[in-house]
Coordinates of C-alpha atoms in Angstrom, one line a residue:
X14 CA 247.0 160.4 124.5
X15 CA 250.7 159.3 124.6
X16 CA 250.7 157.5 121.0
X17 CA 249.0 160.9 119.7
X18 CA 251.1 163.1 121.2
X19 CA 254.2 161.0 119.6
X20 CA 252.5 161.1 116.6
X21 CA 251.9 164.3 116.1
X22 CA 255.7 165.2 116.8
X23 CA 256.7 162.4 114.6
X24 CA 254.8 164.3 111.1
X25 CA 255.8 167.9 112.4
X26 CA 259.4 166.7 112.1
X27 CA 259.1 165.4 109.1
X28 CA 256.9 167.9 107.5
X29 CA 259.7 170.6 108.6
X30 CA 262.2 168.1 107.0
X31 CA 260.3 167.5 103.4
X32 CA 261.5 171.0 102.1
X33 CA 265.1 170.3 102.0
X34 CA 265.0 166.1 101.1
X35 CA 263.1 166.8 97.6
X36 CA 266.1 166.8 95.4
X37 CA 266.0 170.7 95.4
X38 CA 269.2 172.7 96.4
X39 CA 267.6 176.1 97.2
X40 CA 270.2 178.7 97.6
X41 CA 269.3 182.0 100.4
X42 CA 266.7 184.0 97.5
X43 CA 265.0 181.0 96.6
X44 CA 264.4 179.9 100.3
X45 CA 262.8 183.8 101.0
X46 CA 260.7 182.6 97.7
X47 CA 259.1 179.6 99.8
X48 CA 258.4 181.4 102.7
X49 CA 254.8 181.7 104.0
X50 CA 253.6 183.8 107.1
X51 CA 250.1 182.1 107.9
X52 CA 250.8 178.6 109.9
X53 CA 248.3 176.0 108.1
X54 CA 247.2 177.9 105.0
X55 CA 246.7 175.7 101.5
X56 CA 247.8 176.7 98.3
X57 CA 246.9 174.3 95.8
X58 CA 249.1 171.9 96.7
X59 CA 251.3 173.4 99.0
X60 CA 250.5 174.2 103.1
X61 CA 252.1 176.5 104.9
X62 CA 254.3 174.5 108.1
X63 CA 257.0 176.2 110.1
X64 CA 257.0 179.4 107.9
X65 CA 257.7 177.2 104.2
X66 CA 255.5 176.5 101.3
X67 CA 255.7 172.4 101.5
X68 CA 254.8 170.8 98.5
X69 CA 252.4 167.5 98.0
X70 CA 255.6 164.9 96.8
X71 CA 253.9 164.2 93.7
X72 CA 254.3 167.5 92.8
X73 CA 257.8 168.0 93.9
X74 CA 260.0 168.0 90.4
X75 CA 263.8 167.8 91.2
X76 CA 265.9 171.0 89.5
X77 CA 266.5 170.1 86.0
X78 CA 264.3 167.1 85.5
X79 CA 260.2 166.9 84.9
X80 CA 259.8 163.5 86.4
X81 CA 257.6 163.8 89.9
X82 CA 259.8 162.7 92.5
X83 CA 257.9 160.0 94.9
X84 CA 258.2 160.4 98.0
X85 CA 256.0 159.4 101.2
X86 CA 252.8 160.5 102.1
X87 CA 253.7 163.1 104.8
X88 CA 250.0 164.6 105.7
X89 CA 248.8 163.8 109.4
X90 CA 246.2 160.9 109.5
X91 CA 243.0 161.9 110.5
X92 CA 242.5 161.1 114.2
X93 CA 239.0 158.8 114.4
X94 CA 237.3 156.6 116.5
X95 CA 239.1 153.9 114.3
X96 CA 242.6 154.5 115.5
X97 CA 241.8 153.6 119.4
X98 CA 239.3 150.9 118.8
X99 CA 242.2 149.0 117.5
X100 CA 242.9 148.6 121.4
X101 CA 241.1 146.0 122.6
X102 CA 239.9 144.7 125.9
X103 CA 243.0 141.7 125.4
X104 CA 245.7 143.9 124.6
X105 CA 244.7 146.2 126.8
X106 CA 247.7 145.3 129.2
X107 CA 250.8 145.6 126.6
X108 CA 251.9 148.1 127.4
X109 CA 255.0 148.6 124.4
X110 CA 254.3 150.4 120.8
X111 CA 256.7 150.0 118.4
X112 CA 256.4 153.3 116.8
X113 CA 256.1 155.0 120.0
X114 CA 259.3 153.6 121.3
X115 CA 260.9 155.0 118.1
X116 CA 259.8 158.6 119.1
X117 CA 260.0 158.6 122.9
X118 CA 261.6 155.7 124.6
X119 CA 260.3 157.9 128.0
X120 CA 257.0 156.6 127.2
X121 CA 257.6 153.3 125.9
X122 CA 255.2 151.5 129.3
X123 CA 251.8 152.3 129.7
X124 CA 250.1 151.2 132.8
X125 CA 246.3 149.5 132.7
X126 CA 245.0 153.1 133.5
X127 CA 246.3 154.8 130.4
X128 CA 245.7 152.1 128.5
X129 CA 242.3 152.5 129.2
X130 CA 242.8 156.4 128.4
X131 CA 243.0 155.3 124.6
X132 CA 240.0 152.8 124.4
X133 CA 236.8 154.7 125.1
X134 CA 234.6 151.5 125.2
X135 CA 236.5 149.9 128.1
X136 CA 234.0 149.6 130.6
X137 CA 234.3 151.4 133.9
X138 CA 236.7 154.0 132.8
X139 CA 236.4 157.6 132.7
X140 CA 235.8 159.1 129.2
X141 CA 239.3 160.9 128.6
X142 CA 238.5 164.7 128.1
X143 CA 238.4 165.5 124.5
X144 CA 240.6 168.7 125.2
X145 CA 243.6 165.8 126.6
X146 CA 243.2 164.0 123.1
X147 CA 243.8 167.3 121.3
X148 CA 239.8 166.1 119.5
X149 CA 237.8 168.4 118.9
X150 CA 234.1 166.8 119.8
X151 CA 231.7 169.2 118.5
X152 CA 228.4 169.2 120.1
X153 CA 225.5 167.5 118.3
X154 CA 223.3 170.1 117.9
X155 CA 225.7 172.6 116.6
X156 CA 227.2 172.4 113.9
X157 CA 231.1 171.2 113.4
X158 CA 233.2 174.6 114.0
X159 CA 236.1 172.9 111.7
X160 CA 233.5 172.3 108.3
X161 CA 234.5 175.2 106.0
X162 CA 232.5 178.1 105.1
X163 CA 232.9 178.0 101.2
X164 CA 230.8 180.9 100.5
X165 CA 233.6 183.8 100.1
X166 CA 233.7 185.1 96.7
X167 CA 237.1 186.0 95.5
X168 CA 238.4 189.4 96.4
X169 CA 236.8 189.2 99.6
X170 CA 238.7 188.3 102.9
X171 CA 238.7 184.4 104.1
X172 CA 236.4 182.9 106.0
X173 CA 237.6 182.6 109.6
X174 CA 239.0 179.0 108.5
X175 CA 241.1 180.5 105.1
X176 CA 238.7 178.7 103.3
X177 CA 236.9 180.7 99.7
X178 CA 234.5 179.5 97.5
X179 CA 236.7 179.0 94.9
X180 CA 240.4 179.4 94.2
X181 CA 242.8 180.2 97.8
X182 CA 243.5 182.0 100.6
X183 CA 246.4 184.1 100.0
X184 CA 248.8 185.5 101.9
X185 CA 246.6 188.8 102.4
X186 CA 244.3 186.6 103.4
X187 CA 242.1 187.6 100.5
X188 CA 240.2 185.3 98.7
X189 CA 242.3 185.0 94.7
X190 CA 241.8 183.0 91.8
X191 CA 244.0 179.7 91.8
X192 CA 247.1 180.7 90.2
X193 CA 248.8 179.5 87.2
X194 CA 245.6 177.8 85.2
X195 CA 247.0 178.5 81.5
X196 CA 250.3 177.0 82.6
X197 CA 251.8 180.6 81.8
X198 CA 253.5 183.0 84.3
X199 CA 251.1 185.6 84.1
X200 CA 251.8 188.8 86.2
X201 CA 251.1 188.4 90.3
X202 CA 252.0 184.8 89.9
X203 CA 255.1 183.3 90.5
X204 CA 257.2 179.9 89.8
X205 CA 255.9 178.6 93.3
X206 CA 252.3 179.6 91.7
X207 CA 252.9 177.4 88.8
X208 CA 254.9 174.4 90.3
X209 CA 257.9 175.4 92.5
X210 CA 261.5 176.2 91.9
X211 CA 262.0 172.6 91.2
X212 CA 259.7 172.7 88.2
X213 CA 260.0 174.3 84.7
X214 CA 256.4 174.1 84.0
X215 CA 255.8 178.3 82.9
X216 CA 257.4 178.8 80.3
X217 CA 255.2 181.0 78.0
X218 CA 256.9 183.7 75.7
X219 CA 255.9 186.8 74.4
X220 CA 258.9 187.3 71.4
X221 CA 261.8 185.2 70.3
X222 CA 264.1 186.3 67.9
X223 CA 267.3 184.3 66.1
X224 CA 270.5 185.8 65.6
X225 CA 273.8 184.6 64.0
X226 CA 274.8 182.5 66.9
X227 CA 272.2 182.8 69.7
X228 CA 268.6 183.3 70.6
X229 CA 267.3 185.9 72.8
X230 CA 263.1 186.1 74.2
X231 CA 261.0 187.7 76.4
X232 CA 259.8 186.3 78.7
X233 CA 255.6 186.2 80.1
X234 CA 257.1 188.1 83.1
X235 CA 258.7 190.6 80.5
X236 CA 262.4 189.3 81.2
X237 CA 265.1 189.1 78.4
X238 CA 266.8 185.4 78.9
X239 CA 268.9 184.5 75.9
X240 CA 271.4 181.4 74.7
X241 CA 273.8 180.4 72.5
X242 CA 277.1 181.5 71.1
X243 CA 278.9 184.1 73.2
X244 CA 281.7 185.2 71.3
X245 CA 281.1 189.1 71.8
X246 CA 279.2 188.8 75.2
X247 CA 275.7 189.1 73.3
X248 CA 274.1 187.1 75.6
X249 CA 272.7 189.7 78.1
X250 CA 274.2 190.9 81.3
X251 CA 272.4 190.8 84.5
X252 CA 268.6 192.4 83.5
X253 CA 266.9 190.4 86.3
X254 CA 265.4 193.4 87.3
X255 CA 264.6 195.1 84.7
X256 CA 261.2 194.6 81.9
X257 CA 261.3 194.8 78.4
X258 CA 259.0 195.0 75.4
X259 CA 260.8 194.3 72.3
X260 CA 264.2 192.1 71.9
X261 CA 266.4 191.9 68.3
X262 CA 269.0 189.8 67.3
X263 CA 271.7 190.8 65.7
X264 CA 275.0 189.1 64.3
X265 CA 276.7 189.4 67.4
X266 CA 274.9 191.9 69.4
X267 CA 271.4 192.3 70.7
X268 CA 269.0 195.2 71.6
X269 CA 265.8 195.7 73.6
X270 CA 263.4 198.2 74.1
X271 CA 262.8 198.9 78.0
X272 CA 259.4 198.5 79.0
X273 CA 259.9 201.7 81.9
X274 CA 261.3 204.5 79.7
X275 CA 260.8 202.9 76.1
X276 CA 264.5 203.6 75.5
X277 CA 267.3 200.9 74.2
X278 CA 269.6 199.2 75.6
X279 CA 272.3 196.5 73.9
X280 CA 274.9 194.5 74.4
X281 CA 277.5 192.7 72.1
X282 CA 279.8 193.4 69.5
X283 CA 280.0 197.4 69.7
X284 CA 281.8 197.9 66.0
X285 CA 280.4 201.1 64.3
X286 CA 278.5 202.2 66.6
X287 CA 276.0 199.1 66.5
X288 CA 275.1 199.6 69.8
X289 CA 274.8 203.0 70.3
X290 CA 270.7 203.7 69.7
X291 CA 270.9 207.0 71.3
X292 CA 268.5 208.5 73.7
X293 CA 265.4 208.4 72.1
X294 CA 262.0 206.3 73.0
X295 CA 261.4 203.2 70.8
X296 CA 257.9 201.3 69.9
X297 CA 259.8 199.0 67.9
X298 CA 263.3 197.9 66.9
X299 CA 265.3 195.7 64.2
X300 CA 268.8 194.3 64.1
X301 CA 270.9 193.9 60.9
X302 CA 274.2 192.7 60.4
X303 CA 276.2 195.7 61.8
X304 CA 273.2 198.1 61.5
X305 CA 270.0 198.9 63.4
X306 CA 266.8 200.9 62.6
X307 CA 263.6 201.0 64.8
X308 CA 260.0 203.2 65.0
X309 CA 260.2 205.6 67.7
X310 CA 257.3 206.7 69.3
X311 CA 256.4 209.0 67.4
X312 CA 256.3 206.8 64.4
X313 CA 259.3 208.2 62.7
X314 CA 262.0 206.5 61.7
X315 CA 266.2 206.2 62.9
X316 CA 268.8 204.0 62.3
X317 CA 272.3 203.7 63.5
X318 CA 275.1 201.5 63.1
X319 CA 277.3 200.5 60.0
X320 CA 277.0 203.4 57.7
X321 CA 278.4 202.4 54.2
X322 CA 275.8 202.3 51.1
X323 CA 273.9 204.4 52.9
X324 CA 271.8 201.7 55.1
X325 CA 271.7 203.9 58.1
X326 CA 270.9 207.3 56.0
X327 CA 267.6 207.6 56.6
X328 CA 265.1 209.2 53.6
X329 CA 263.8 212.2 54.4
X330 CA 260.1 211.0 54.1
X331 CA 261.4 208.9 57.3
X332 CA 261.1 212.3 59.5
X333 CA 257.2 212.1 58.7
X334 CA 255.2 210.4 61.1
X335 CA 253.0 207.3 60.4
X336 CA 255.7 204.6 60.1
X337 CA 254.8 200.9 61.0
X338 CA 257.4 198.8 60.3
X339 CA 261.1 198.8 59.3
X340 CA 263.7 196.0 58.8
X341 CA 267.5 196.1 58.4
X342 CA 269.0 193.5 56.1
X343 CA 272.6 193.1 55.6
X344 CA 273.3 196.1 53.0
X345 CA 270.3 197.8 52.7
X346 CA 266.7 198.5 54.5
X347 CA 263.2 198.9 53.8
X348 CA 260.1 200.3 56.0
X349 CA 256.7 200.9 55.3
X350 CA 253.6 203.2 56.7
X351 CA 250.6 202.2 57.9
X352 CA 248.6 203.4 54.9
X353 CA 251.0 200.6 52.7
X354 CA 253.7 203.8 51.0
X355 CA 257.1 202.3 51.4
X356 CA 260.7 203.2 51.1
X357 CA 263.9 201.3 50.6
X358 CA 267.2 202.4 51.3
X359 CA 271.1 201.0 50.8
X360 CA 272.7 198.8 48.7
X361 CA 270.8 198.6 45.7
X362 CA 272.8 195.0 43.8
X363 CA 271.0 192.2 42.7
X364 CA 267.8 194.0 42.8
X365 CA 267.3 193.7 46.1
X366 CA 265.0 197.2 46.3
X367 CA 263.3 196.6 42.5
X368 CA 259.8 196.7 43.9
X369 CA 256.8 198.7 42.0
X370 CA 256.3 202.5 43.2
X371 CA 252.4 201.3 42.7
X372 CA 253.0 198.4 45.5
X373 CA 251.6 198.5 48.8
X374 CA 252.5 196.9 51.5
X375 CA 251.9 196.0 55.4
X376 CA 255.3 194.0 56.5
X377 CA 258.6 194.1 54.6
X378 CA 261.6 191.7 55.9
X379 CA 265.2 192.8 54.3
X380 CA 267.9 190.2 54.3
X381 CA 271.2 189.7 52.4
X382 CA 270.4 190.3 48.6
X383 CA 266.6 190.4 48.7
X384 CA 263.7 191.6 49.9
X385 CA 260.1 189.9 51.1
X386 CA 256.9 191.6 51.4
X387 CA 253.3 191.1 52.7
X388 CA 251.2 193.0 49.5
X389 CA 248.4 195.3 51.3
X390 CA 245.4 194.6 51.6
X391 CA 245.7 191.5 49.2
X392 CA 248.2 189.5 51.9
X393 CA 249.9 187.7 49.5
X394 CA 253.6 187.7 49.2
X395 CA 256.7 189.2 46.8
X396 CA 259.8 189.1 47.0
X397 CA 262.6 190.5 44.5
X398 CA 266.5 190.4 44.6
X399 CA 267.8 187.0 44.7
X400 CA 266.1 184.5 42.7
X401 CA 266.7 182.1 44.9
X402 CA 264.3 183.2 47.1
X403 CA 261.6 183.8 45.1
X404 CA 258.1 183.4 46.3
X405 CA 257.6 179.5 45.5
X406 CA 254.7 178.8 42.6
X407 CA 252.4 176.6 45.8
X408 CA 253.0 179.7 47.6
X409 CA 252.3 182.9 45.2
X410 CA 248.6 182.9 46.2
X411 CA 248.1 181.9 49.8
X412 CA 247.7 184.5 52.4
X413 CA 250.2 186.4 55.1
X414 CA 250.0 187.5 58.4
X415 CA 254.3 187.8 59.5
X416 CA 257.5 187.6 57.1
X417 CA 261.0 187.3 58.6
X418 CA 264.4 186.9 56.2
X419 CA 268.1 186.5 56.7
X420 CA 270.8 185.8 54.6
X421 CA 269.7 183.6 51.5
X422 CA 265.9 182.5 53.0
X423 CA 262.8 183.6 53.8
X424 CA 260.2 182.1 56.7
X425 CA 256.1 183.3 56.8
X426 CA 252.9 182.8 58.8
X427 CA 250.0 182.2 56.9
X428 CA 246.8 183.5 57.9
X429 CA 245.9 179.5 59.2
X430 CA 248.7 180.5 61.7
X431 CA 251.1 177.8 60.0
X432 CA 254.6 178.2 59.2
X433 CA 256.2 178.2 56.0
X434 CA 259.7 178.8 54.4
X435 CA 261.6 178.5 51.3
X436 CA 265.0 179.4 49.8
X437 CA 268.6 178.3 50.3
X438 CA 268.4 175.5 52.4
X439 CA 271.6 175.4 54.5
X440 CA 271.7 173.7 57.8
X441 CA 267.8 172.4 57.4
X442 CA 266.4 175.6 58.3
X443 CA 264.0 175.4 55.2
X444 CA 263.0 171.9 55.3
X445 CA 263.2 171.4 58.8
X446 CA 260.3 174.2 59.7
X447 CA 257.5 173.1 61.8
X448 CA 254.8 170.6 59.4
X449 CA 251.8 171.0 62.0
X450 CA 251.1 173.6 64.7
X451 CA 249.6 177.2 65.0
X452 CA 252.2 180.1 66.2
X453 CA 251.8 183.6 66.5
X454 CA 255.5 185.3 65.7
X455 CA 258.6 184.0 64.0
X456 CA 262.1 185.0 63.7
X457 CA 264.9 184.0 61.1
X458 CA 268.9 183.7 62.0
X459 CA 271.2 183.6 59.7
X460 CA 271.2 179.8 60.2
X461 CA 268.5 178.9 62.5
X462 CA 264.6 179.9 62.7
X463 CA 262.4 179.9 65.7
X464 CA 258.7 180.7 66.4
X465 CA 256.5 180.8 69.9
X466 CA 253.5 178.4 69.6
X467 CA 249.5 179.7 69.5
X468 CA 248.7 177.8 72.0
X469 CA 251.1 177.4 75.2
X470 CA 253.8 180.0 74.2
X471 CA 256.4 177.9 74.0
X472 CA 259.6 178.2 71.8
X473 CA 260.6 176.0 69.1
X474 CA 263.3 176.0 66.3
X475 CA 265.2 174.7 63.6
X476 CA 268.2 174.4 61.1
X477 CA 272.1 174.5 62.9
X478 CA 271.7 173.3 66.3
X479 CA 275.6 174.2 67.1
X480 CA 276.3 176.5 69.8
X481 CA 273.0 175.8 71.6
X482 CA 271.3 177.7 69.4
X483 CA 267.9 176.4 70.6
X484 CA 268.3 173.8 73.8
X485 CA 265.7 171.3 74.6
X486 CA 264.5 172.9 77.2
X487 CA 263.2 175.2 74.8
X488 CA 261.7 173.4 72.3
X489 CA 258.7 171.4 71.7
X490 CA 259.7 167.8 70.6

C-alpha cells in the first residue's frame, strides 16, 4: 500500500508540473485558456488535472516551432496483479525501495507484515482490503463499474463516467463532436481545440488581400491579422475583439467591413480623406491608391478618397440598385451589375476605359493604366489600356472565375481553380505565381500577390519578399 501510495503522489506532482516545463511561456489570459473545471475529463489528447488542460508530450509543440517536443511518459501505470507479484517469497524481507525512498524517506523500512500487505499469494496472510490498495475489485458477477458506457450520442449529456459514443465530454458535460477535424478554427473551437497555444496548426483563412507594403486577412474566426511594412500604422490596431467580413489593402492604408453593424472602419495613411468611408452599411469594399469605392447594402455604389479625374465621382446610374462588383485602380474605376451593364469612371489615358458599350461583364479589376475583365457569360478574359498587359495569346480562350490587377500586372483563377498571371514582371510576381495547387481567392499588391489555398486555407505568396510582405509562417513551401 506504501509503494502505491508514493506512487501515486509521485505522477500527481509531476502531472501538476508538465503544464509549465513544455517549452510554453503562458502569460495570465492564456493560462484562463487552459483551464478545465471537471477533475479527470479527456479531451482528445488532453486530461483535465488540478484544474489545467495537460497535454499528451507528443503533442506539446514549443511557441514558435512545429517540432513535437519529447518529453516523458507522465500517465499513471495501471495498477495489476503484475506490479505486486514482483515481490516474492525471497525478497520478502527487504525492506528498502529505491523509488520509495526518493518520495518518502518516512517509509523507506517495511516490516515482514507489510511486506506481506503487497504480495497477495504469500501464504498465511490476510488478503489486504481492496479499499486500502485504492483497487477497485469488482465483483464477478457484475459487471466492471469503471468499463465505459459508449452509447451516448452526441448532444446528449455524458454517461456517468464522461464517456460518449463518439467525439468528448465537454465541459457542459455534453456529449460534442471532436473538435478541430479539418485542421481549421471553425467557430466553438478554439487553439486548445486544435493543438494548444504552443502550436500553429489552425490556420485557415477566409480573405487575404496584398497592399503596397503589407498583407492583411481574415481570419476562420473572422479576425483581421495583418503584416508587413508599417510606415503609416496600416497594420491594424488592437481589433481582437471585434469580427469582420471583408478586408482591402490599400497603398498605405487598409479598410474592413465589420461583421456586427456592416459599417467600415480603416486605418493608415488618412490623406484625402482615404479613410473616411462614412456611415453607411457595406457588403463589399475595394482600396485604390488614395481612393476607395465599395457596394453598400443596398447594392448601390460610393466612393471616397482622392478626388482628382473624377475617380471618386460616382455616375449617376451608380445610385440604381443592382451593383455587384466595383474596383478602384490608381486613376480611375470601373463596376459592374449583376445582369453584366458596366460603367467606368476617372482617368481616361492610355485607354484604360476603351471597352465595348456591347460588353458584358461579371468581375472587372482596375489597376494603374488598364483594365481586366471576366466577359459574361462567356468567362473569358479582356483587358484594354496598357499593352503590356494584354490578355496573353495561351490565355485568350481559357475560362475565369476571379481577376485581381495592380500597377503594371494582372493575376486570374481559372475555372480548374489554378492561378495564372501575366504582365510586367518586376520583383517575380508574374513568374513566380503558384505552378500546381487549387485556391479559391487572390489578391494583387503593387509588388506582391497572394492567394488562400482550396484545400486547407492557407496563405501563400509571391514576388518582393521585403518588409515581410508574406512570412513563412504564412506560406505554404
Amino acid at each position: 500500500m506504501v509503494r502505491v501510495l508514493a506512487v501515486r503522489l509521485f505522477f500527481a506532482l509531476f502531472a501538476s508540473f508538465t503544464l509549465f516545463a513544455t517549452g510554453c511561456v503562458y502569460d495570465s489570459e492564456q493560462l484562463n485558456a487552459l483551464k478545465c473545471s471537471q477533475e479527470g475529463q479527456r479531451k482528445d489528447d488532453a486530461v483535465c488535472q488540478n484544474g489545467f488542460w495537460v497535454y499528451a508530450p507528443s503533442q506539446n509543440l514549443d511557441a514558435g516551432n512545429e517540432d513535437a517536443v519529447s518529453n516523458s511518459d507522465t500517465s499513471e501505470p495501471p495498477l495489476d496483479t503484475q506490479e505486486f507479484d514482483d515481490v516474492t517469497d525471497a525478497d520478502a524481507t527487504e525492506t528498502e525501495d529505491a523509488d520509495i525512498e526518493d518520495l518518502d524517506s518516512d517509509h523507506a523500512d517495511v516490516d515482514d507484515q507489510d511486506a506481506g500487505d503487497l504480495d497477495a499469494d504469500l501464504p498465511d496472510t490476510e488478503e489486504p482490503d481492496a479499499a486500502e490498495l485504492d483497487v477497485d475489485e469488482p465483483d464477478a458477477d457484475e459487471p466492471d463499474s469503471s468499463t465505459p458506457d459508449v452509447g451516448v450520442p452526441n448532444g446528449q449529456s455524458c454517461d456517468e463516467h464522461n464517456h460518449c459514443a463518439s467525439g468528448y465530454c465537454n465541459d457542459e458535460s455534453t456529449c460534442a463532436p471532436d473538435p478541430c477535424t479539418n485542421n481549421l478554427l471553425d467557430p466553438g473551437e478554439t487553439d486548445i481545440d486544435c493543438g494548444g497555444i504552443c502550436a500553429n496548426q489552425c490556420a485557415g483563412y477566409q480573405q487575404v488581400a496584398a497592399g503596397s507594403i503589407h498583407t492583411c486577412a481574415i481570419r476562420a474566426d473572422n479576425r483581421v491579422i495583418c503584416w508587413g511594412g508599417n510606415s503609416a500604422a496600416q497594420l491594424p490596431p488592437a481589433l481582437e475583439d471585434v469580427e469582420f467580413s471583408s478586408v482591402s489593402a490599400g497603398q498605405e492604408h487598409t479598410c474592413a467591413i465589420r461583421s456586427d453593424n456592416q459599417k467600415v472602419e480603416c486605418w493608415g495613411k488618412n490623406n484625402d480623406g482615404r479613410l473616411v468611408a462614412g456611415d453607411d452599411s457595406f457588403s463589399y469594399i475595394n482600396l485604390g491608391a488614395e481612393h476607395a469605392c465599395g457596394i453598400k447594402t443596398d447594392s448601390t455604389i460610393h466612393c471616397w478618397g482622392k478626388t482628382s479625374d473624377n475617380r471618386t465621382d460616382v455616375p449617376a446610374e451608380g445610385s440604381d440598385p443592382g451593383w455587384k462588383h466595383v474596383s478602384a485602380g490608381k486613376e480611375h474605376t470601373c463596376a459592374n451589375k449583376t445582369n453584366g451593364f458596366f460603367l467606368c469612371w476617372g482617368k481616361e489615358t492610355h485607354n484604360r476605359r476603351t471597352f465595348e458599350i456591347t460588353d458584358s461583364f461579371n468581375m472587372m479589376a482596375a489597376a494603374d493604366r488598364h483594365t481586366c475583365a471576366i466577359r459574361s457569360p462567356a468567362n473569358t478574359m479582356k483587358c484594354v489600356g496598357n499593352d503590356k498587359v494584354a490578355v496573353p495569346t495561351e490565355q485568350s480562350q481559357e475560362r475565369f472565375q476571379s481577376i485581381d490587377a495592380r500597377d503594371n500586372y494582372a493575376c486570374a483563377i481559372k475555372d480548374d481553380d489554378s492561378i495564372v498571371c501575366w504582365g510586367e514582371n518586376n520583383s517575380d510576381r508574374v513568374n513566380d505565381h503558384p505552378q500546381t495547387g487549387q485556391f479559391i481567392q487572390l489578391s494583387t499588391g503593387w509588388a506582391h500577390a497572394c492567394a488562400i489555398t482550396k484545400q486547407d486555407g492557407y496563405i501563400q505568396c509571391w514576388g518582393n519578399q521585403n518588409n515581410n510582405r508574406f512570412p513563412a509562417a504564412f506560406k505554404i513551401p
